[in-house]
XYZ file of N, CA, C and O in Angstrom:
876
model
N 43.019 6.558 -7.252
C 42.122 7.335 -8.099
C 42.831 8.555 -8.668
O 42.798 8.807 -9.857
N 43.507 9.328 -7.792
C 44.125 10.560 -8.281
C 45.237 10.269 -9.276
O 45.431 11.003 -10.237
N 45.999 9.185 -9.068
C 47.089 8.873 -9.975
C 46.571 8.365 -11.313
O 47.224 8.498 -12.330
N 45.375 7.757 -11.323
C 44.851 7.206 -12.560
C 44.095 8.243 -13.383
O 44.037 8.142 -14.601
N 43.512 9.243 -12.723
C 42.711 10.247 -13.424
C 43.528 11.487 -13.752
O 43.396 12.076 -14.825
N 44.414 11.900 -12.852
C 45.168 13.129 -13.027
C 46.648 12.809 -13.252
O 47.163 11.808 -12.759
N 47.366 13.650 -13.988
C 48.797 13.408 -14.209
C 49.587 13.616 -12.928
O 49.133 14.258 -11.992
N 50.792 13.054 -12.928
C 51.662 13.233 -11.774
C 52.057 14.704 -11.620
O 52.133 15.445 -12.580
N 52.327 15.080 -10.385
C 52.593 16.479 -10.080
C 53.936 16.910 -10.632
O 54.915 16.171 -10.574
N 53.978 18.094 -11.212
C 55.213 18.735 -11.631
C 55.583 19.747 -10.553
O 54.902 20.767 -10.386
N 56.651 19.504 -9.776
C 56.981 20.399 -8.661
C 57.282 21.823 -9.083
O 57.237 22.735 -8.274
N 57.597 22.046 -10.368
C 57.892 23.396 -10.837
C 56.641 24.168 -11.198
O 56.674 25.393 -11.307
N 55.521 23.475 -11.399
C 54.293 24.133 -11.807
C 53.194 24.054 -10.752
O 52.290 24.884 -10.735
N 53.245 23.053 -9.900
C 52.183 22.856 -8.908
C 52.279 23.909 -7.809
O 53.349 24.150 -7.249
N 51.162 24.535 -7.485
C 51.119 25.557 -6.446
C 50.624 24.995 -5.116
O 50.519 25.721 -4.133
N 50.310 23.711 -5.093
C 49.846 23.084 -3.855
C 51.002 22.913 -2.870
O 52.149 22.674 -3.256
N 50.679 23.006 -1.584
C 51.616 22.639 -0.539
C 51.244 21.248 -0.047
O 50.083 20.844 -0.092
N 52.228 20.526 0.464
C 52.020 19.147 0.866
C 52.214 19.002 2.374
O 53.076 19.646 2.964
N 51.395 18.145 2.960
C 51.527 17.862 4.394
C 51.416 16.361 4.613
O 50.446 15.728 4.183
N 52.431 15.804 5.282
C 52.458 14.379 5.590
C 51.672 14.172 6.881
O 52.176 14.407 7.969
N 50.428 13.733 6.752
C 49.525 13.636 7.894
C 49.966 12.542 8.844
O 50.089 12.743 10.065
N 50.202 11.360 8.311
C 50.641 10.202 9.078
C 51.218 9.203 8.084
O 51.132 9.432 6.872
N 51.809 8.111 8.559
C 52.442 7.175 7.618
C 51.507 6.752 6.489
O 50.428 6.236 6.713
N 51.938 7.029 5.275
C 51.185 6.625 4.104
C 50.120 7.590 3.644
O 49.460 7.342 2.636
N 49.927 8.701 4.352
C 48.852 9.643 4.009
C 49.464 11.034 3.790
O 50.046 11.614 4.712
N 49.318 11.546 2.587
C 49.807 12.886 2.237
C 48.652 13.666 1.619
O 48.008 13.203 0.676
N 48.391 14.847 2.162
C 47.354 15.715 1.615
C 48.009 16.951 1.016
O 49.190 17.221 1.236
N 47.227 17.699 0.265
C 47.673 18.976 -0.265
C 46.817 20.085 0.338
O 45.727 19.827 0.857
N 47.304 21.298 0.264
C 46.527 22.424 0.781
C 47.049 23.729 0.193
O 48.159 23.798 -0.342
N 46.218 24.742 0.303
C 46.605 26.106 -0.059
C 46.053 27.056 0.995
O 44.909 26.884 1.434
N 46.844 28.028 1.365
C 46.412 29.089 2.280
C 46.327 30.378 1.474
O 47.328 30.855 0.937
N 45.116 30.924 1.372
C 44.882 32.138 0.591
C 44.597 33.285 1.561
O 43.706 33.175 2.403
N 45.342 34.340 1.446
C 45.171 35.498 2.316
C 44.345 36.558 1.613
O 44.674 36.981 0.502
N 43.259 36.963 2.255
C 42.424 38.013 1.705
C 43.065 39.378 1.864
O 43.899 39.593 2.744
N 42.680 40.298 1.003
C 43.218 41.651 1.039
C 42.096 42.632 1.361
O 40.933 42.377 1.033
N 42.404 43.725 2.035
C 41.368 44.732 2.310
C 40.666 45.158 1.035
O 41.295 45.266 -0.025
N 39.393 45.389 1.134
C 38.615 45.779 -0.031
C 39.086 47.136 -0.528
O 39.283 48.066 0.253
N 39.311 47.293 -1.835
C 39.786 48.587 -2.351
C 38.760 49.685 -2.126
O 37.557 49.456 -2.188
N 39.266 50.875 -1.879
C 38.389 52.020 -1.692
C 37.719 52.372 -3.016
O 38.371 52.388 -4.062
N 36.450 52.639 -3.012
C 35.755 52.931 -4.269
C 36.159 54.275 -4.848
O 36.491 55.213 -4.122
N 36.143 54.353 -6.153
C 36.415 55.591 -6.867
C 35.086 56.314 -7.056
O 34.190 55.830 -7.740
N 34.953 57.499 -6.463
C 33.678 58.207 -6.497
C 33.283 58.652 -7.903
O 32.129 58.987 -8.146
N 34.234 58.636 -8.839
C 33.900 59.040 -10.202
C 33.146 57.950 -10.942
O 32.436 58.219 -11.895
N 33.327 56.692 -10.529
C 32.726 55.582 -11.261
C 31.892 54.665 -10.378
O 31.269 53.743 -10.886
N 31.891 54.900 -9.078
C 31.154 54.000 -8.187
C 30.610 54.797 -7.009
O 30.813 56.011 -6.887
N 29.892 54.117 -6.148
C 29.326 54.777 -4.979
C 30.427 55.204 -4.021
O 31.500 54.612 -3.963
N 30.163 56.252 -3.271
C 31.111 56.695 -2.257
C 31.092 55.728 -1.090
O 30.232 54.852 -0.984
N 32.043 55.894 -0.183
C 32.125 55.009 0.987
C 30.862 55.134 1.832
O 30.306 54.131 2.300
N 30.378 56.349 2.022
C 29.170 56.548 2.815
C 27.968 55.885 2.146
O 27.121 55.279 2.823
N 27.898 55.976 0.828
C 26.795 55.334 0.108
C 26.893 53.819 0.211
O 25.889 53.124 0.375
N 28.119 53.285 0.137
C 28.295 51.838 0.295
C 27.880 51.391 1.687
O 27.189 50.393 1.855
N 28.308 52.120 2.705
C 27.964 51.752 4.081
C 26.456 51.835 4.298
O 25.870 50.986 4.987
N 25.833 52.841 3.736
C 24.387 52.971 3.883
C 23.666 51.800 3.223
O 22.713 51.237 3.779
N 24.128 51.415 2.018
C 23.506 50.279 1.334
C 23.717 48.988 2.098
O 22.807 48.174 2.247
N 24.938 48.804 2.624
C 25.218 47.595 3.395
C 24.414 47.568 4.682
O 23.935 46.514 5.116
N 24.257 48.738 5.310
C 23.484 48.803 6.551
C 22.029 48.433 6.293
O 21.413 47.684 7.051
N 21.466 48.943 5.202
C 20.086 48.610 4.860
C 19.936 47.123 4.546
O 18.989 46.471 4.969
N 20.898 46.579 3.803
C 20.849 45.159 3.451
C 20.973 44.291 4.703
O 20.255 43.312 4.877
N 21.906 44.671 5.584
C 22.104 43.890 6.803
C 20.895 43.958 7.708
O 20.485 42.959 8.311
N 20.301 45.127 7.829
C 19.119 45.268 8.674
C 17.964 44.431 8.147
O 17.168 43.883 8.913
N 17.895 44.316 6.839
C 16.809 43.536 6.245
C 17.038 42.039 6.397
O 16.112 41.278 6.675
N 18.307 41.592 6.253
C 18.582 40.158 6.265
C 18.831 39.613 7.666
O 18.274 38.585 8.050
N 19.645 40.299 8.439
C 20.101 39.726 9.704
C 19.730 40.541 10.940
O 19.914 40.069 12.053
N 19.293 41.743 10.744
C 18.951 42.609 11.872
C 20.130 42.824 12.815
O 19.976 42.928 14.011
N 21.336 42.866 12.254
C 22.529 43.086 13.070
C 23.373 44.173 12.445
O 23.366 44.351 11.226
N 24.159 44.928 13.241
C 25.003 45.980 12.673
C 26.147 45.384 11.868
O 26.647 44.305 12.152
N 26.569 46.101 10.847
C 27.693 45.668 10.032
C 28.986 45.994 10.766
O 29.179 47.117 11.230
N 29.907 45.015 10.891
C 31.140 45.263 11.653
C 31.934 46.454 11.157
O 32.507 47.184 11.953
N 31.992 46.688 9.836
C 32.805 47.775 9.328
C 32.221 49.144 9.659
O 32.934 50.128 9.649
N 30.915 49.216 9.943
C 30.307 50.493 10.298
C 30.662 50.863 11.732
O 30.993 52.003 12.046
N 30.637 49.856 12.621
C 30.939 50.095 14.035
C 32.434 50.203 14.286
O 32.856 50.826 15.252
N 33.274 49.595 13.457
C 34.718 49.599 13.664
C 35.431 49.047 12.451
O 35.013 49.244 11.318
N 36.512 48.343 12.704
C 37.276 47.777 11.597
C 36.562 46.578 10.992
O 35.706 45.976 11.636
N 36.935 46.179 9.774
C 36.277 45.037 9.127
C 36.429 43.754 9.931
O 37.448 43.514 10.586
N 35.417 42.937 9.891
C 35.444 41.645 10.568
C 36.433 40.722 9.861
O 36.537 40.713 8.643
N 37.180 39.941 10.647
C 38.149 38.989 10.097
C 37.573 37.585 10.200
O 37.062 37.196 11.251
N 37.645 36.817 9.110
C 37.112 35.465 9.157
C 38.054 34.507 8.446
O 38.898 34.916 7.635
N 37.919 33.223 8.781
C 38.707 32.162 8.152
C 37.749 31.139 7.572
O 36.877 30.624 8.266
N 37.919 30.846 6.283
C 37.075 29.896 5.573
C 37.887 28.635 5.303
O 38.919 28.691 4.628
N 37.428 27.509 5.845
C 38.082 26.218 5.626
C 37.227 25.428 4.642
O 36.075 25.124 4.930
N 37.798 25.107 3.478
C 37.028 24.495 2.399
C 37.582 23.112 2.085
O 38.788 22.952 1.870
N 36.680 22.124 2.048
C 37.049 20.757 1.672
C 36.277 20.416 0.401
O 35.051 20.302 0.434
N 36.944 20.253 -0.727
C 36.243 20.045 -2.001
C 35.779 18.608 -2.194
O 36.137 17.703 -1.429
N 34.996 18.417 -3.246
C 34.572 17.086 -3.649
C 35.753 16.366 -4.298
O 36.761 16.989 -4.659
N 35.630 15.056 -4.473
C 36.758 14.259 -4.947
C 37.149 14.612 -6.373
O 38.306 14.418 -6.766
N 36.221 15.132 -7.181
C 36.549 15.467 -8.559
C 36.762 16.958 -8.763
O 36.830 17.432 -9.898
N 36.854 17.728 -7.695
C 37.240 19.125 -7.796
C 38.745 19.248 -7.660
O 39.429 18.315 -7.216
N 39.264 20.399 -8.016
C 40.692 20.677 -7.846
C 40.854 21.962 -7.049
O 39.946 22.808 -7.011
N 42.010 22.129 -6.448
C 42.266 23.349 -5.683
C 42.400 24.558 -6.600
O 42.169 25.693 -6.173
N 42.761 24.332 -7.855
C 42.860 25.448 -8.805
C 41.495 26.086 -9.042
O 41.337 27.310 -8.933
N 40.512 25.272 -9.405
C 39.175 25.812 -9.662
C 38.546 26.335 -8.378
O 37.827 27.334 -8.391
N 38.827 25.684 -7.265
C 38.273 26.127 -5.991
C 38.828 27.493 -5.603
O 38.082 28.373 -5.154
N 40.128 27.688 -5.785
C 40.735 28.982 -5.466
C 40.143 30.088 -6.334
O 39.912 31.210 -5.861
N 39.897 29.776 -7.596
C 39.326 30.768 -8.516
C 37.957 31.229 -8.039
O 37.608 32.414 -8.157
N 37.155 30.314 -7.497
C 35.803 30.658 -7.061
C 35.766 31.261 -5.659
O 34.880 32.054 -5.342
N 36.703 30.868 -4.810
C 36.677 31.301 -3.413
C 37.318 32.673 -3.215
O 36.853 33.473 -2.386
N 38.355 32.973 -3.961
C 39.117 34.206 -3.733
C 38.257 35.467 -3.725
O 38.443 36.335 -2.852
N 37.294 35.652 -4.657
C 36.478 36.879 -4.609
C 35.666 37.022 -3.328
O 35.267 38.142 -2.987
N 35.415 35.938 -2.618
C 34.628 36.004 -1.393
C 35.425 36.542 -0.215
O 34.857 36.886 0.822
N 36.740 36.632 -0.361
C 37.602 36.978 0.766
C 37.801 38.473 0.939
O 38.401 38.907 1.914
N 37.342 39.271 0.003
C 37.535 40.714 0.073
C 36.198 41.409 -0.111
O 35.638 41.412 -1.204
N 35.685 41.976 0.985
C 34.411 42.689 0.966
C 34.553 43.989 1.747
O 35.463 44.134 2.564
N 33.675 44.948 1.532
C 33.794 46.202 2.277
C 33.659 46.032 3.778
O 34.256 46.777 4.551
N 32.867 45.033 4.217
C 32.586 44.889 5.644
C 33.395 43.796 6.314
O 33.320 43.638 7.530
N 34.149 43.011 5.567
C 34.939 41.953 6.182
C 36.049 41.497 5.249
O 35.974 41.662 4.037
N 37.112 40.968 5.866
C 38.260 40.452 5.129
C 38.517 39.038 5.618
O 38.506 38.777 6.827
N 38.740 38.107 4.686
C 38.901 36.726 5.091
C 40.118 36.052 4.508
O 40.688 36.498 3.506
N 40.524 34.973 5.165
C 41.534 34.068 4.654
C 40.851 32.731 4.397
O 39.772 32.456 4.926
N 41.489 31.889 3.592
C 40.900 30.590 3.275
C 41.970 29.516 3.321
O 43.120 29.737 2.921
N 41.580 28.352 3.820
C 42.413 27.158 3.774
C 41.695 26.149 2.888
O 40.590 25.706 3.219
N 42.299 25.806 1.765
C 41.738 24.819 0.855
C 42.417 23.478 1.144
O 43.644 23.363 1.033
N 41.626 22.491 1.517
C 42.164 21.202 1.952
C 42.054 20.189 0.821
O 40.946 19.847 0.392
N 43.178 19.712 0.334
C 43.188 18.646 -0.666
C 43.266 17.308 0.040
O 44.354 16.743 0.221
N 42.130 16.789 0.459
C 42.100 15.538 1.212
C 42.407 14.359 0.296
O 42.328 14.469 -0.934
N 42.766 13.205 0.856
C 43.093 12.029 0.036
C 41.999 11.715 -0.980
O 40.815 11.698 -0.652
N 42.419 11.488 -2.211
C 41.503 11.262 -3.317
C 41.581 12.366 -4.345
O 41.195 12.174 -5.501
N 42.098 13.530 -3.935
C 42.267 14.643 -4.854
C 43.620 14.547 -5.558
O 44.478 13.757 -5.150
N 43.830 15.342 -6.601
C 45.114 15.291 -7.317
C 46.303 15.524 -6.393
O 46.242 16.338 -5.467
N 47.379 14.774 -6.641
C 48.663 14.924 -5.970
C 48.650 14.436 -4.525
O 49.605 14.692 -3.786
N 47.589 13.768 -4.093
C 47.541 13.223 -2.738
C 47.936 11.749 -2.759
O 48.028 11.121 -3.819
N 48.156 11.206 -1.582
C 48.551 9.797 -1.479
C 47.925 9.202 -0.236
O 47.791 9.857 0.792
N 47.534 7.957 -0.344
C 46.999 7.229 0.802
C 47.360 5.761 0.632
O 47.608 5.293 -0.487
N 47.427 5.010 1.706
C 47.876 3.617 1.619
C 46.860 2.734 0.920
O 45.658 2.946 1.021
N 47.363 1.756 0.221
C 46.490 0.773 -0.415
C 46.506 -0.514 0.404
O 47.552 -0.931 0.897
N 45.351 -1.117 0.562
C 45.256 -2.320 1.373
C 45.395 -2.002 2.845
O 45.183 -0.875 3.281
N 45.749 -2.977 3.645
C 45.912 -2.788 5.081
C 47.264 -2.137 5.361
O 48.291 -2.561 4.850
N 47.248 -1.114 6.157
C 48.478 -0.391 6.454
C 48.530 -0.169 7.960
O 47.804 0.660 8.510
N 49.372 -0.899 8.628
C 49.526 -0.708 10.062
C 48.312 -1.175 10.850
O 47.407 -1.832 10.338
N 48.295 -0.796 12.109
C 47.239 -1.261 13.007
C 45.883 -0.655 12.666
O 44.848 -1.259 12.908
N 45.886 0.538 12.071
C 44.618 1.223 11.831
C 43.988 0.811 10.505
O 42.841 1.147 10.247
N 44.746 0.098 9.665
C 44.205 -0.418 8.406
C 43.518 0.679 7.582
O 42.335 0.615 7.265
N 44.304 1.676 7.247
C 43.762 2.798 6.469
C 43.799 2.453 4.981
O 44.512 3.069 4.199
N 43.039 1.461 4.585
C 43.083 1.010 3.212
C 42.111 1.725 2.307
O 42.165 1.572 1.096
N 41.197 2.499 2.825
C 40.178 3.137 2.003
C 40.085 4.621 2.360
O 40.351 5.029 3.480
N 39.712 5.409 1.362
C 39.454 6.823 1.619
C 38.035 6.931 2.159
O 37.057 6.748 1.434
N 37.909 7.207 3.437
C 36.592 7.287 4.063
C 36.479 8.580 4.859
O 37.409 9.384 4.920
N 35.321 8.771 5.463
C 35.074 10.014 6.198
C 36.005 10.162 7.394
O 36.422 11.275 7.734
N 36.320 9.061 8.056
C 37.208 9.130 9.220
C 38.596 9.616 8.822
O 39.203 10.437 9.515
N 39.100 9.108 7.701
C 40.418 9.539 7.238
C 40.407 11.010 6.852
O 41.322 11.763 7.202
N 39.371 11.454 6.163
C 39.289 12.857 5.773
C 39.149 13.765 6.990
O 39.713 14.865 7.019
N 38.401 13.325 7.995
C 38.268 14.117 9.224
C 39.613 14.258 9.928
O 39.956 15.334 10.441
N 40.390 13.185 9.952
C 41.718 13.236 10.558
C 42.628 14.196 9.805
O 43.404 14.939 10.410
N 42.521 14.206 8.487
C 43.344 15.107 7.665
C 43.031 16.564 8.001
O 43.943 17.378 8.198
N 41.750 16.909 8.084
C 41.375 18.294 8.409
C 41.887 18.672 9.791
O 42.449 19.759 9.989
N 41.710 17.782 10.752
C 42.161 18.067 12.123
C 43.670 18.292 12.174
O 44.141 19.309 12.711
N 44.442 17.350 11.638
C 45.894 17.436 11.722
C 46.435 18.623 10.930
O 47.400 19.270 11.342
N 45.815 18.931 9.804
C 46.282 20.059 8.999
C 46.056 21.378 9.727
O 46.930 22.250 9.736
N 44.897 21.556 10.355
C 44.631 22.789 11.089
C 45.603 22.957 12.252
O 46.099 24.067 12.514
N 45.889 21.877 12.964
C 46.852 21.947 14.064
C 48.236 22.311 13.529
O 48.954 23.136 14.116
N 48.614 21.710 12.410
C 49.915 21.999 11.797
C 50.017 23.475 11.401
O 51.025 24.140 11.693
N 48.992 24.006 10.747
C 49.020 25.401 10.312
C 49.026 26.353 11.507
O 49.706 27.387 11.478
N 48.287 26.013 12.547
C 48.273 26.848 13.748
C 49.646 26.873 14.410
O 50.147 27.945 14.792
N 50.284 25.718 14.541
C 51.587 25.640 15.212
C 52.681 26.356 14.429
O 53.693 26.751 15.012
N 52.490 26.514 13.137
C 53.497 27.175 12.303
C 53.109 28.610 11.943
O 53.711 29.213 11.042
N 52.116 29.161 12.626
C 51.757 30.559 12.440
C 51.178 30.886 11.083
O 51.294 32.014 10.613
N 50.498 29.930 10.463
C 49.935 30.155 9.136
C 48.481 30.611 9.179
O 47.909 30.922 8.131
N 47.881 30.652 10.355
C 46.486 31.055 10.487
C 46.394 32.423 11.146
O 47.281 32.809 11.916
N 45.328 33.183 10.890
C 45.182 34.510 11.500
C 45.163 34.413 13.027
O 44.624 33.464 13.604
N 45.754 35.398 13.675
C 45.830 35.419 15.137
C 44.841 36.384 15.767
O 44.951 36.701 16.947
N 43.891 36.873 15.000
C 42.890 37.810 15.506
C 42.036 37.137 16.574
O 41.435 36.089 16.327
N 41.962 37.700 17.799
C 41.144 37.070 18.848
C 39.659 37.064 18.532
O 38.905 36.268 19.102
N 39.218 37.935 17.634
C 37.806 37.992 17.244
C 37.538 37.242 15.941
O 36.494 37.443 15.320
N 38.466 36.380 15.566
C 38.331 35.637 14.314
C 37.092 34.749 14.330
O 36.779 34.102 15.328
N 36.375 34.724 13.202
C 35.232 33.842 13.014
C 35.582 32.806 11.949
O 36.179 33.144 10.929
N 35.196 31.555 12.195
C 35.530 30.472 11.276
C 34.274 29.897 10.637
O 33.247 29.727 11.304
N 34.371 29.596 9.349
C 33.288 28.950 8.612
C 33.876 27.746 7.895
O 34.892 27.863 7.200
N 33.260 26.575 8.069
C 33.679 25.362 7.379
C 32.730 25.114 6.220
O 31.513 25.138 6.399
N 33.289 24.861 5.029
C 32.497 24.664 3.829
C 32.965 23.392 3.132
O 34.151 23.239 2.826
N 32.023 22.462 2.889
C 32.380 21.211 2.241
C 31.477 20.909 1.071
O 30.284 21.233 1.090
N 32.040 20.272 0.039
C 31.289 19.895 -1.151
C 31.354 18.381 -1.338
O 32.438 17.789 -1.258
N 30.198 17.764 -1.620
C 30.170 16.349 -1.974
C 30.839 15.472 -0.942
O 30.504 15.498 0.250
N 31.831 14.678 -1.388
C 32.562 13.805 -0.465
C 33.243 14.610 0.626
O 33.362 14.153 1.773
N 33.729 15.794 0.261
C 34.361 16.642 1.269
C 33.390 17.075 2.347
O 33.763 17.218 3.519
N 32.123 17.277 1.979
C 31.108 17.639 2.969
C 30.857 16.489 3.935
O 30.650 16.708 5.137
N 30.883 15.272 3.423
C 30.692 14.109 4.299
C 31.834 13.993 5.298
O 31.617 13.756 6.488
N 33.064 14.159 4.803
C 34.203 14.126 5.704
C 34.185 15.265 6.708
O 34.588 15.104 7.863
N 33.708 16.425 6.273
C 33.639 17.571 7.168
C 32.589 17.366 8.251
O 32.754 17.815 9.393
N 31.483 16.694 7.911
C 30.469 16.369 8.916
C 31.055 15.443 9.976
O 30.802 15.598 11.180
N 31.862 14.480 9.541
C 32.540 13.579 10.484
C 33.514 14.364 11.352
O 33.612 14.139 12.571
N 34.221 15.291 10.740
C 35.163 16.128 11.487
C 34.446 16.924 12.565
O 34.903 17.005 13.711
N 33.314 17.529 12.224
C 32.577 18.337 13.193
C 32.060 17.473 14.341
O 32.122 17.874 15.508
N 31.536 16.288 14.015
C 30.999 15.419 15.053
C 32.083 14.881 15.977
O 31.817 14.572 17.139
N 33.299 14.806 15.478
C 34.388 14.220 16.269
C 35.242 15.274 16.960
O 35.665 15.082 18.106
N 35.495 16.406 16.296
C 36.505 17.337 16.795
C 35.961 18.700 17.211
O 36.730 19.514 17.740
N 34.700 18.991 16.966
C 34.142 20.276 17.385
C 33.111 20.080 18.481
O 32.112 20.780 18.552
N 33.341 19.127 19.344
C 32.438 18.835 20.455
C 32.985 19.448 21.738
O 34.120 19.916 21.803
N 32.172 19.408 22.780
C 32.580 19.973 24.063
C 33.768 19.217 24.659
O 34.588 19.784 25.370
N 33.848 17.911 24.376
C 34.913 17.105 24.963
C 36.191 17.134 24.150
O 37.216 16.637 24.597
N 36.164 17.691 22.957
C 37.361 17.761 22.115
C 38.233 18.925 22.579
O 37.786 20.067 22.618
N 39.477 18.647 22.936
C 40.366 19.665 23.486
C 41.377 20.185 22.466
O 41.802 21.325 22.556
N 41.760 19.353 21.500
C 42.835 19.745 20.581
C 42.469 20.966 19.753
O 43.324 21.801 19.446
N 41.201 21.106 19.407
C 40.753 22.209 18.552
C 39.792 23.130 19.291
O 38.860 23.665 18.698
N 40.020 23.326 20.566
C 39.109 24.155 21.360
C 38.985 25.566 20.799
O 37.886 26.117 20.714
N 40.110 26.174 20.404
C 40.066 27.530 19.865
C 39.246 27.583 18.582
O 38.488 28.534 18.351
N 39.381 26.585 17.741
C 38.618 26.557 16.505
C 37.135 26.353 16.779
O 36.286 26.936 16.113
N 36.820 25.522 17.758
C 35.417 25.278 18.091
C 34.757 26.561 18.578
O 33.638 26.892 18.185
N 35.449 27.296 19.454
C 34.883 28.537 19.985
C 34.705 29.590 18.899
O 33.814 30.440 18.995
N 35.555 29.554 17.879
C 35.496 30.568 16.818
C 34.536 30.194 15.695
O 34.188 31.036 14.876
N 34.101 28.930 15.642
C 33.267 28.476 14.533
C 31.853 29.044 14.638
O 31.209 28.957 15.678
N 31.387 29.612 13.535
C 30.032 30.178 13.489
C 29.129 29.460 12.504
O 27.902 29.626 12.546
N 29.709 28.652 11.596
C 28.869 27.982 10.603
C 29.579 26.759 10.047
O 30.813 26.739 9.904
N 28.785 25.738 9.740
C 29.234 24.544 9.030
C 28.296 24.369 7.838
O 27.115 24.080 8.011
N 28.814 24.571 6.634
C 27.997 24.549 5.418
C 28.350 23.304 4.619
O 29.503 23.127 4.200
N 27.357 22.440 4.391
C 27.559 21.194 3.657
C 26.763 21.256 2.356
O 25.542 21.388 2.388
N 27.449 21.159 1.227
C 26.826 21.287 -0.086
C 26.845 19.931 -0.796
O 27.912 19.331 -0.970
N 25.656 19.453 -1.176
C 25.545 18.209 -1.938
C 26.175 17.034 -1.201
O 26.900 16.226 -1.780
N 25.890 16.951 0.092
C 26.422 15.858 0.901
C 25.369 14.768 1.058
O 24.187 15.056 1.238
N 25.806 13.512 0.994
C 24.908 12.384 1.181
C 25.472 11.526 2.308
O 26.498 10.867 2.147
N 24.824 11.562 3.444
C 25.277 10.748 4.566
C 24.109 10.520 5.505
O 23.125 11.259 5.505
N 24.224 9.482 6.301
C 23.190 9.161 7.275
C 23.584 9.623 8.653
O 24.688 9.332 9.121
N 22.726 10.375 9.295
C 22.999 10.859 10.646
C 22.792 9.721 11.634
O 21.908 8.877 11.482
N 23.594 9.691 12.666
C 23.486 8.664 13.697
C 23.529 9.349 15.054
O 23.335 10.553 15.171
N 23.791 8.570 16.087
C 23.849 9.130 17.434
C 24.951 10.146 17.612
O 24.933 10.913 18.578
N 25.927 10.187 16.684
C 27.033 11.139 16.814
C 26.560 12.566 16.710
O 27.187 13.475 17.234
N 25.433 12.801 16.038
C 24.985 14.189 15.887
C 24.591 14.808 17.223
O 24.641 16.019 17.386
N 24.234 13.974 18.191
C 23.872 14.519 19.497
C 25.098 15.026 20.234
O 24.993 15.854 21.128
N 26.279 14.528 19.853
C 27.507 14.968 20.513
C 28.115 16.176 19.814
O 29.123 16.697 20.262
N 27.536 16.591 18.708
C 28.087 17.718 17.948
C 27.448 19.040 18.330
O 27.743 20.058 17.735
N 26.556 19.057 19.312
C 25.891 20.292 19.685
C 26.833 21.190 20.473
O 27.678 20.726 21.196
């Protein structure tokens, strides 16, 4: 699909990074690092105290919890995003980047180009014992799992012990992310224990899938 709809990758222009997940499967990804929110200019915007007061009022109204930046340093979070099959990491980065810099928190993002997206590769027909001939939820879940382990082992993810993780999926990516959560964010899953403990939300946008008995193991 990706080779027929999108042009071949130009290594001099493409900003995607590549990861060889397993034989015949190559995904793309981007790691975006958030920057501390700029200090407001009191001549043209609210002062820091006014911003904190507004955020405190908003937080008290919505969540009834204190804002991390008021009590101490900004909260650090990691956003893992799996796009739909017809999205690109370019447009996704454009929309996600503004979310990573806020007065009360600073975030990083991992954009996962799972098989089916531009510049990815997956086996056609039967390939090996596992017969990975189709792009399905199981394959996408494996890609997310292996990529996170790879980034962690190479020091590409934040090391903050208070890090909070949010998984966000769109369309087909949301379906694969649901499979990932049911398989790898359970009590019995050991490979991603740190990620499971840090996860605070799983957001699925425009996902179409049928729940089965696996949802009972995802609690």
